[in-house]
Tab-separated table of C-alpha atoms in Angstrom:
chain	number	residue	atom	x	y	z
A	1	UNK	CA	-32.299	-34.017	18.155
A	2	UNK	CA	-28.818	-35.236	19.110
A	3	UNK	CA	-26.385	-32.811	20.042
A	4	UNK	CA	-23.754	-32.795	17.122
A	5	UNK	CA	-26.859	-32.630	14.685
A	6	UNK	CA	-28.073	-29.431	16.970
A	7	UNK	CA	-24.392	-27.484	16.574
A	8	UNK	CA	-24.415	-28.317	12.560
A	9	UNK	CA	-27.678	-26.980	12.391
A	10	UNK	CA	-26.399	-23.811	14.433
A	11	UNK	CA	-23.287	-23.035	12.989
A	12	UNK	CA	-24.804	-23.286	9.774
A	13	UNK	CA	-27.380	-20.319	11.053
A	14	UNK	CA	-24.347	-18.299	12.235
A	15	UNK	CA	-22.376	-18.741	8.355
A	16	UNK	CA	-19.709	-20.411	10.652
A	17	UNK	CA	-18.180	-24.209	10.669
A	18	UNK	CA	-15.647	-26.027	11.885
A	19	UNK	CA	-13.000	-27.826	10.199
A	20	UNK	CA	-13.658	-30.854	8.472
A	21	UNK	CA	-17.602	-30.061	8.118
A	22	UNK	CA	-19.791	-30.420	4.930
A	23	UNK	CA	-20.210	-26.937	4.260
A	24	UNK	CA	-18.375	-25.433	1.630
A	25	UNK	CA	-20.233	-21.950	1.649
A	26	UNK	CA	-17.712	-18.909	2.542
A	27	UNK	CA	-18.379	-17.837	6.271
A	28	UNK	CA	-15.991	-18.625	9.173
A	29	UNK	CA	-13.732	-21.287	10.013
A	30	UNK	CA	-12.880	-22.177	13.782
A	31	UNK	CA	-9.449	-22.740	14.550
A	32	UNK	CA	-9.598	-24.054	18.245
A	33	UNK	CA	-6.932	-23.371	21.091
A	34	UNK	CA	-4.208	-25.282	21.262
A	35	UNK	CA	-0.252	-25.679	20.286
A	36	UNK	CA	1.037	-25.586	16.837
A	37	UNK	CA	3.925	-26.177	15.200
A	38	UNK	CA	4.412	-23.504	12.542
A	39	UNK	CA	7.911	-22.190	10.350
A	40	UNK	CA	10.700	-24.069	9.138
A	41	UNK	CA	13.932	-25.263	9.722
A	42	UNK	CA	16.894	-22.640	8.379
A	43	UNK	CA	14.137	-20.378	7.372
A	44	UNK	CA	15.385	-16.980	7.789
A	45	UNK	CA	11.849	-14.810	8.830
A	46	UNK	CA	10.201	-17.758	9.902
A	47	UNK	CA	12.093	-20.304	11.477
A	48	UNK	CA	10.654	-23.390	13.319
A	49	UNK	CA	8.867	-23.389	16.131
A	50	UNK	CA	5.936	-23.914	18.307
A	51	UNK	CA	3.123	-21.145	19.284
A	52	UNK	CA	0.181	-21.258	21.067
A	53	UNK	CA	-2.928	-19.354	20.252
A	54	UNK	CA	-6.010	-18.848	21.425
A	55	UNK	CA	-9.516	-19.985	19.045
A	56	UNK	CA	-10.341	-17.565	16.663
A	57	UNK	CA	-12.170	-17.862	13.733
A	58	UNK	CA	-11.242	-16.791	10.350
A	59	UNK	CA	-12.926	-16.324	6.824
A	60	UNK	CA	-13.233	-18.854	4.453
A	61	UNK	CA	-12.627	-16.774	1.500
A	62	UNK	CA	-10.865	-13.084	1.169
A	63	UNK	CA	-12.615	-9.814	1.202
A	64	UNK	CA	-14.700	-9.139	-2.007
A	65	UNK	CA	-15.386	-6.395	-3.929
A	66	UNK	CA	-18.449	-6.480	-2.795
A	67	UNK	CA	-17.731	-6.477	0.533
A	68	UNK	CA	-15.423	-3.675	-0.302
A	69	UNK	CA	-17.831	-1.957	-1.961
A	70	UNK	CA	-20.269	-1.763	0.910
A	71	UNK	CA	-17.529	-0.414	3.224
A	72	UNK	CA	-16.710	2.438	0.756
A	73	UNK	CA	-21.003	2.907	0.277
A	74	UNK	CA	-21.193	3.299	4.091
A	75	UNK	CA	-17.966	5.671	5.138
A	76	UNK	CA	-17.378	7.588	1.912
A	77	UNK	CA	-13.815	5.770	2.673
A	78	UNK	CA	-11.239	6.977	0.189
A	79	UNK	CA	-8.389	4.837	-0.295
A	80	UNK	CA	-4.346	5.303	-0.847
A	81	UNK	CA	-4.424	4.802	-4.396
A	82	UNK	CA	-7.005	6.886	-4.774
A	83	UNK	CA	-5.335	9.784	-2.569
A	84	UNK	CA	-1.298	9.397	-4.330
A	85	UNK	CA	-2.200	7.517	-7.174
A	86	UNK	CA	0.834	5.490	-6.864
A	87	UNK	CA	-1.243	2.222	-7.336
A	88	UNK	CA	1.001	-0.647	-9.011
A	89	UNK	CA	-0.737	-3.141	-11.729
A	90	UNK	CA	0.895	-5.847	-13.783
A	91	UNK	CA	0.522	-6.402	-17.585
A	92	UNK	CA	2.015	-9.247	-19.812
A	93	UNK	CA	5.334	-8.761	-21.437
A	94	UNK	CA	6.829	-6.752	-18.161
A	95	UNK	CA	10.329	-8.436	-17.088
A	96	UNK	CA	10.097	-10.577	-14.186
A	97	UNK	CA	9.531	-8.556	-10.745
A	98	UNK	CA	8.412	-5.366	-13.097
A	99	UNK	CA	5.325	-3.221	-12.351
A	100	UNK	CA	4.208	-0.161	-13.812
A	101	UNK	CA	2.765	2.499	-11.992
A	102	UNK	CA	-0.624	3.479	-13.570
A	103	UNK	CA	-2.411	6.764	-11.976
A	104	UNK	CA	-5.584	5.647	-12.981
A	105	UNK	CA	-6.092	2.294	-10.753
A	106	UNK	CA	-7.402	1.638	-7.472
A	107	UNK	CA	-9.697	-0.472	-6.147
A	108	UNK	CA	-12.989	-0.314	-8.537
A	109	UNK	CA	-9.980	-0.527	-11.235
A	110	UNK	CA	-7.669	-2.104	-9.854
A	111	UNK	CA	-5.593	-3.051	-13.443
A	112	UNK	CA	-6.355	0.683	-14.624
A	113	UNK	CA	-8.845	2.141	-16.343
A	114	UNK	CA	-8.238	0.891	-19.498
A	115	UNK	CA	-8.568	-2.343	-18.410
A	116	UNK	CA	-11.556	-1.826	-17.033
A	117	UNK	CA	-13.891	-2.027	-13.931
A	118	UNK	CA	-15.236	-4.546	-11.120
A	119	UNK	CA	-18.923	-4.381	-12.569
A	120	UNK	CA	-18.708	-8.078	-13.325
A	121	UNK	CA	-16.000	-9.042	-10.882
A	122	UNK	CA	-17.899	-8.531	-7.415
A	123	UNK	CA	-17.241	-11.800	-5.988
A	124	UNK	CA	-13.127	-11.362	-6.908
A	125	UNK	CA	-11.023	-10.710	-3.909
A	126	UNK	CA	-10.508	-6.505	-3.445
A	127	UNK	CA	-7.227	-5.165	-4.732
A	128	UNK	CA	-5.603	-1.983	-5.059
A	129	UNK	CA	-5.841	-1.261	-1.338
A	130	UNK	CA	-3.004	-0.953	1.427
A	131	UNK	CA	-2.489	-2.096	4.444
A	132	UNK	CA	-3.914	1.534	6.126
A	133	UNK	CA	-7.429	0.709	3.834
A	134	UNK	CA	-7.343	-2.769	5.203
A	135	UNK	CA	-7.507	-1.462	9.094
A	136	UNK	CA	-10.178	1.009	8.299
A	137	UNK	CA	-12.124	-1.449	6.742
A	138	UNK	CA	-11.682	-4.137	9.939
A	139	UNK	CA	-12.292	-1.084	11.962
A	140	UNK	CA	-16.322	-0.471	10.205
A	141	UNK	CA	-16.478	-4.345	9.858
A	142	UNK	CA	-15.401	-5.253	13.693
A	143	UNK	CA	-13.162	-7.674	12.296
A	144	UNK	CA	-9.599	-7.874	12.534
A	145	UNK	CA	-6.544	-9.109	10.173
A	146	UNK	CA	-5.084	-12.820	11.656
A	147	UNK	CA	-1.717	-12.820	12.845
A	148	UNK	CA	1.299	-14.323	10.988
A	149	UNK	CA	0.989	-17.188	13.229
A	150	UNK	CA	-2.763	-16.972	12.504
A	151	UNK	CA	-2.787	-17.370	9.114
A	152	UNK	CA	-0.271	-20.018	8.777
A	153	UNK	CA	-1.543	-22.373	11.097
A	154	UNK	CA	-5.156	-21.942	9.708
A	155	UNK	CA	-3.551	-22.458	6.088
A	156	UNK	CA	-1.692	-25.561	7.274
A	157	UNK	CA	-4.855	-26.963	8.157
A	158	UNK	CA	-3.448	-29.611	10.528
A	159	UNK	CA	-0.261	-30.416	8.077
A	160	UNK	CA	3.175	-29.849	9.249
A	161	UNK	CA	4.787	-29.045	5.581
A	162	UNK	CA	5.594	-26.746	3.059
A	163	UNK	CA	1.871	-26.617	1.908
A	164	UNK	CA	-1.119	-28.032	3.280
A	165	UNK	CA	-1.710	-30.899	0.277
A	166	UNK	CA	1.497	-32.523	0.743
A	167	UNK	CA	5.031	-31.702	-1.104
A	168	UNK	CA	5.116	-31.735	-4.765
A	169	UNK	CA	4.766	-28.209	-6.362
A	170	UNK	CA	3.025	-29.157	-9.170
A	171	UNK	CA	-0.004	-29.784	-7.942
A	172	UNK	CA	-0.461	-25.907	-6.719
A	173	UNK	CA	-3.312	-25.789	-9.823
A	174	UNK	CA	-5.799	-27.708	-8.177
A	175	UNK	CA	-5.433	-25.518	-4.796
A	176	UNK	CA	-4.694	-21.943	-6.272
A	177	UNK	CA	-5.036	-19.420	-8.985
A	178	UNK	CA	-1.426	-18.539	-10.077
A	179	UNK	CA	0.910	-18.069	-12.139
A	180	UNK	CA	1.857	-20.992	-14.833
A	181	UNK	CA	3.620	-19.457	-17.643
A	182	UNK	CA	7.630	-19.686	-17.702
A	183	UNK	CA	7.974	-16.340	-17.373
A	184	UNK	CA	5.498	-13.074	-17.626
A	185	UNK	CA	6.385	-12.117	-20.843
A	186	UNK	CA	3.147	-13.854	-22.340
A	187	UNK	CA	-0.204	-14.041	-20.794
A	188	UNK	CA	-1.186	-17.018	-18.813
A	189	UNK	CA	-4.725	-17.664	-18.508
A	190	UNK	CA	-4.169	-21.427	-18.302
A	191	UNK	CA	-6.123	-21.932	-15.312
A	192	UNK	CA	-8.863	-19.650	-16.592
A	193	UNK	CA	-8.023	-16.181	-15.175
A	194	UNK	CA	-4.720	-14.003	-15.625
A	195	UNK	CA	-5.786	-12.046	-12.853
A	196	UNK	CA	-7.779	-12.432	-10.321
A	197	UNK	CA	-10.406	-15.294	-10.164
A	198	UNK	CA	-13.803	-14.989	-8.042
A	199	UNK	CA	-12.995	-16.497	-4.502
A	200	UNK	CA	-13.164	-20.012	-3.955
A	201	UNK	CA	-13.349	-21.295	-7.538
A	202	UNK	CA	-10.363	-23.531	-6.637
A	203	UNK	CA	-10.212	-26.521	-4.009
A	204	UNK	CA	-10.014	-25.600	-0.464
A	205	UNK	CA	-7.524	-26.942	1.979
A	206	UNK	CA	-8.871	-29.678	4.663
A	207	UNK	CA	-10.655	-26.918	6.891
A	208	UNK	CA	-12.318	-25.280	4.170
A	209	UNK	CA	-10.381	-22.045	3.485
A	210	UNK	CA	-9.892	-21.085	0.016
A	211	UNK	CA	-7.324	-19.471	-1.749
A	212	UNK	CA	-4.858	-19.067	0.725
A	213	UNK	CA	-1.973	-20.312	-1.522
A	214	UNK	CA	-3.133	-17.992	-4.748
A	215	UNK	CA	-5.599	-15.406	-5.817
A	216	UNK	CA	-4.338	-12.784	-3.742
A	217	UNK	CA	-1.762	-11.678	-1.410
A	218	UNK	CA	-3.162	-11.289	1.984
A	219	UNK	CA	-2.120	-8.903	4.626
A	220	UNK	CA	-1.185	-9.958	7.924
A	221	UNK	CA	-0.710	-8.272	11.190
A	222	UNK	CA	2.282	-8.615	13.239
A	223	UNK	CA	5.925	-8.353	13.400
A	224	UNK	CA	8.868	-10.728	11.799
A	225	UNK	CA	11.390	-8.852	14.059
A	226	UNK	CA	10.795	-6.568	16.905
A	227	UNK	CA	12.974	-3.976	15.592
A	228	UNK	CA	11.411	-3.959	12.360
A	229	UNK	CA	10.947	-0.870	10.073
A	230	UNK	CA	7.671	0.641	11.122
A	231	UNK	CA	6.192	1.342	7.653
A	232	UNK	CA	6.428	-2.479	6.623
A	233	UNK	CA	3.405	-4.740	6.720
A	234	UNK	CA	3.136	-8.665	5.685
A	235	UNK	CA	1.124	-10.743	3.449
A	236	UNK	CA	1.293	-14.107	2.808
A	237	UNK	CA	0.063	-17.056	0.515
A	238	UNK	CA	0.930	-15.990	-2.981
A	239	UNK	CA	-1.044	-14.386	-5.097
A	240	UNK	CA	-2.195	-14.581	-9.599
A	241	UNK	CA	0.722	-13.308	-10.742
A	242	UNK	CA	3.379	-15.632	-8.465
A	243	UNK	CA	4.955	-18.825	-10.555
A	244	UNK	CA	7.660	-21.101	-9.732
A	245	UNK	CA	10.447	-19.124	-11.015
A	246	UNK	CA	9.005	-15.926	-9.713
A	247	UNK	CA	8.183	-14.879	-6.300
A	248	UNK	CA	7.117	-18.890	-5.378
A	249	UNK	CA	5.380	-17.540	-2.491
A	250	UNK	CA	2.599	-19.906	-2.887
A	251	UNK	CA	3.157	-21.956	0.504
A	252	UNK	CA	2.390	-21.859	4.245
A	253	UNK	CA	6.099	-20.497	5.068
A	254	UNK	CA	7.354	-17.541	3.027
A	255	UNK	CA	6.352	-14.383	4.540
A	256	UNK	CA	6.437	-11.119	2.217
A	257	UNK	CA	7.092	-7.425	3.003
A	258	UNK	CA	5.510	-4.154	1.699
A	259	UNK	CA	5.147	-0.687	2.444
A	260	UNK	CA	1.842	-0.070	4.586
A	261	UNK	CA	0.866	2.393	1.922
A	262	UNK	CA	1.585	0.642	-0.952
A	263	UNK	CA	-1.043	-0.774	-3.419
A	264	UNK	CA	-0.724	-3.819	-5.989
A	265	UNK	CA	-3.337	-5.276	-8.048
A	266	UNK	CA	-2.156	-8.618	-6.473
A	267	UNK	CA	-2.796	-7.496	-2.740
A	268	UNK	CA	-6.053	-8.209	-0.520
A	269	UNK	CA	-6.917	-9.862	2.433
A	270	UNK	CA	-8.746	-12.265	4.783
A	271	UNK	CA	-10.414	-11.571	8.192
A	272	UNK	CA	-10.489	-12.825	11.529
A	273	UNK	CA	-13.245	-12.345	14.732
């Protein structure tokens, strides 16, 4: 057996692969060591530059319900929302940048109880949860969140712009579940879902990671500034609800801020070990 057809074989064992490899199943990508250019000129978080990083690998696909689920079975974790039931969820006809707070949601709910559960919606990313439930759960799972610099150069995928398929907006459907509608006055399920969609039922970028530009927000670790505001935390790569008039997030350079207790039915996350 040759020795590239003896790594395939093992990586494939593991549930990891490299970029550019035939699998297309979620496990773990390897970014390798090296020098990357990451930001963009004039940007005012994340300007231009190059970092080096050591290899890590990172998931495929964000943290499931499931996944979520087993965490929660295991600890008898109880999350913010659950605790201040502050948790904020989006419904059509809200104004643009508009949430309402509903008491009832958190992650098994995670649009409110009305709405109903994640019976049927195990394989969607987790939502509800903040960035405090996000290191607990690394913490159980011995994973960790990636880094700003991380995330972006494993969603760039080897491209230097704005997103990893080339410049022209439009073609954000193919890549990512968001938002299409002119505004969020109407529903939108034009791609299929108005919320969340399972992970990785759109194309992945060149590496094989999927739904970094949609789907859900996901939390990074890391500072923008040193003298940040301790209670912030980032997330980045757009999420359902984000269109091009509205948040536009959906790219490897825009870098948002939250509180690190805060819950939306548009946050998750990704891992890295």
């Amino acid at each position: 057996m040759d020795f590239l057809k003896k790594v395939s074989i093992l990586l494939l064992l593991g549930g990891l692969y490299l970029p550019g490899s035939a699998q297309t199943a979620c496990g773990y990508v390897l970014v390798p060591k090296g020098s990357y250019r990451v930001g963009q000129r004039q940007h005012g978080l994340n300007p231009a530059r190059t970092v080096q990083v050591d290899s890590f690998y990172i998931a495929a696909c964000e943290t499931t319900n499931r996944q979520f689920a087993a965490f929660v079975a295991a600890t008898g974790y109880v999350t913010d929302a659950e605790q201040r039931h502050d948790a904020l969820v989006f419904v059509p006809g809200l104004r643009e940048f508009e949430w309402n707070n509903d008491s009832t949601a958190y992650w098994r709910y995670p649009n409110g109880v009305a709405v109903g559960g994640i019976e049927n919606k195990m394989e969607h990313p987790v939502t509800c949860i903040s960035y405090k439930d996000v290191l607990a759960y690394c913490t159980w799972a011995g994973v960790r969140l990636p880094t700003l610099d991380e995330w972006e150069i494993a969603s760039r995928a080897g491209s230097n712009g704005t997103y990893f398929f080339g410049e022209k907006k439009k073609d954000i459907g193919r890549y990512a579940n968001v938002w299409h509608g002119a505004d969020h006055l109407q529903a939108d399920s034009s791609d299929g879902y108005m919320y969340t969609s399972p992970v990785g039922s759109f194309q992945p970028n060149a590496w094989g990671l999927y739904d970094v530009y949609g789907n859900v927000f996901e939390f990074c670790s890391g500072k923008v500034k040193p003298d940040e505001n301790p209670r912030l935390a980032h997330a980045r790569g757009g999420s359902w609800w984000c269109s091009a008039t509205s948040c536009s997030f959906f790219n490897s350079v825009d870098i948002g801020r939250v509180n690190r207790r805060a819950s939306f039915s548009n946050q998750g996350f990704r891992v890295v070990k």
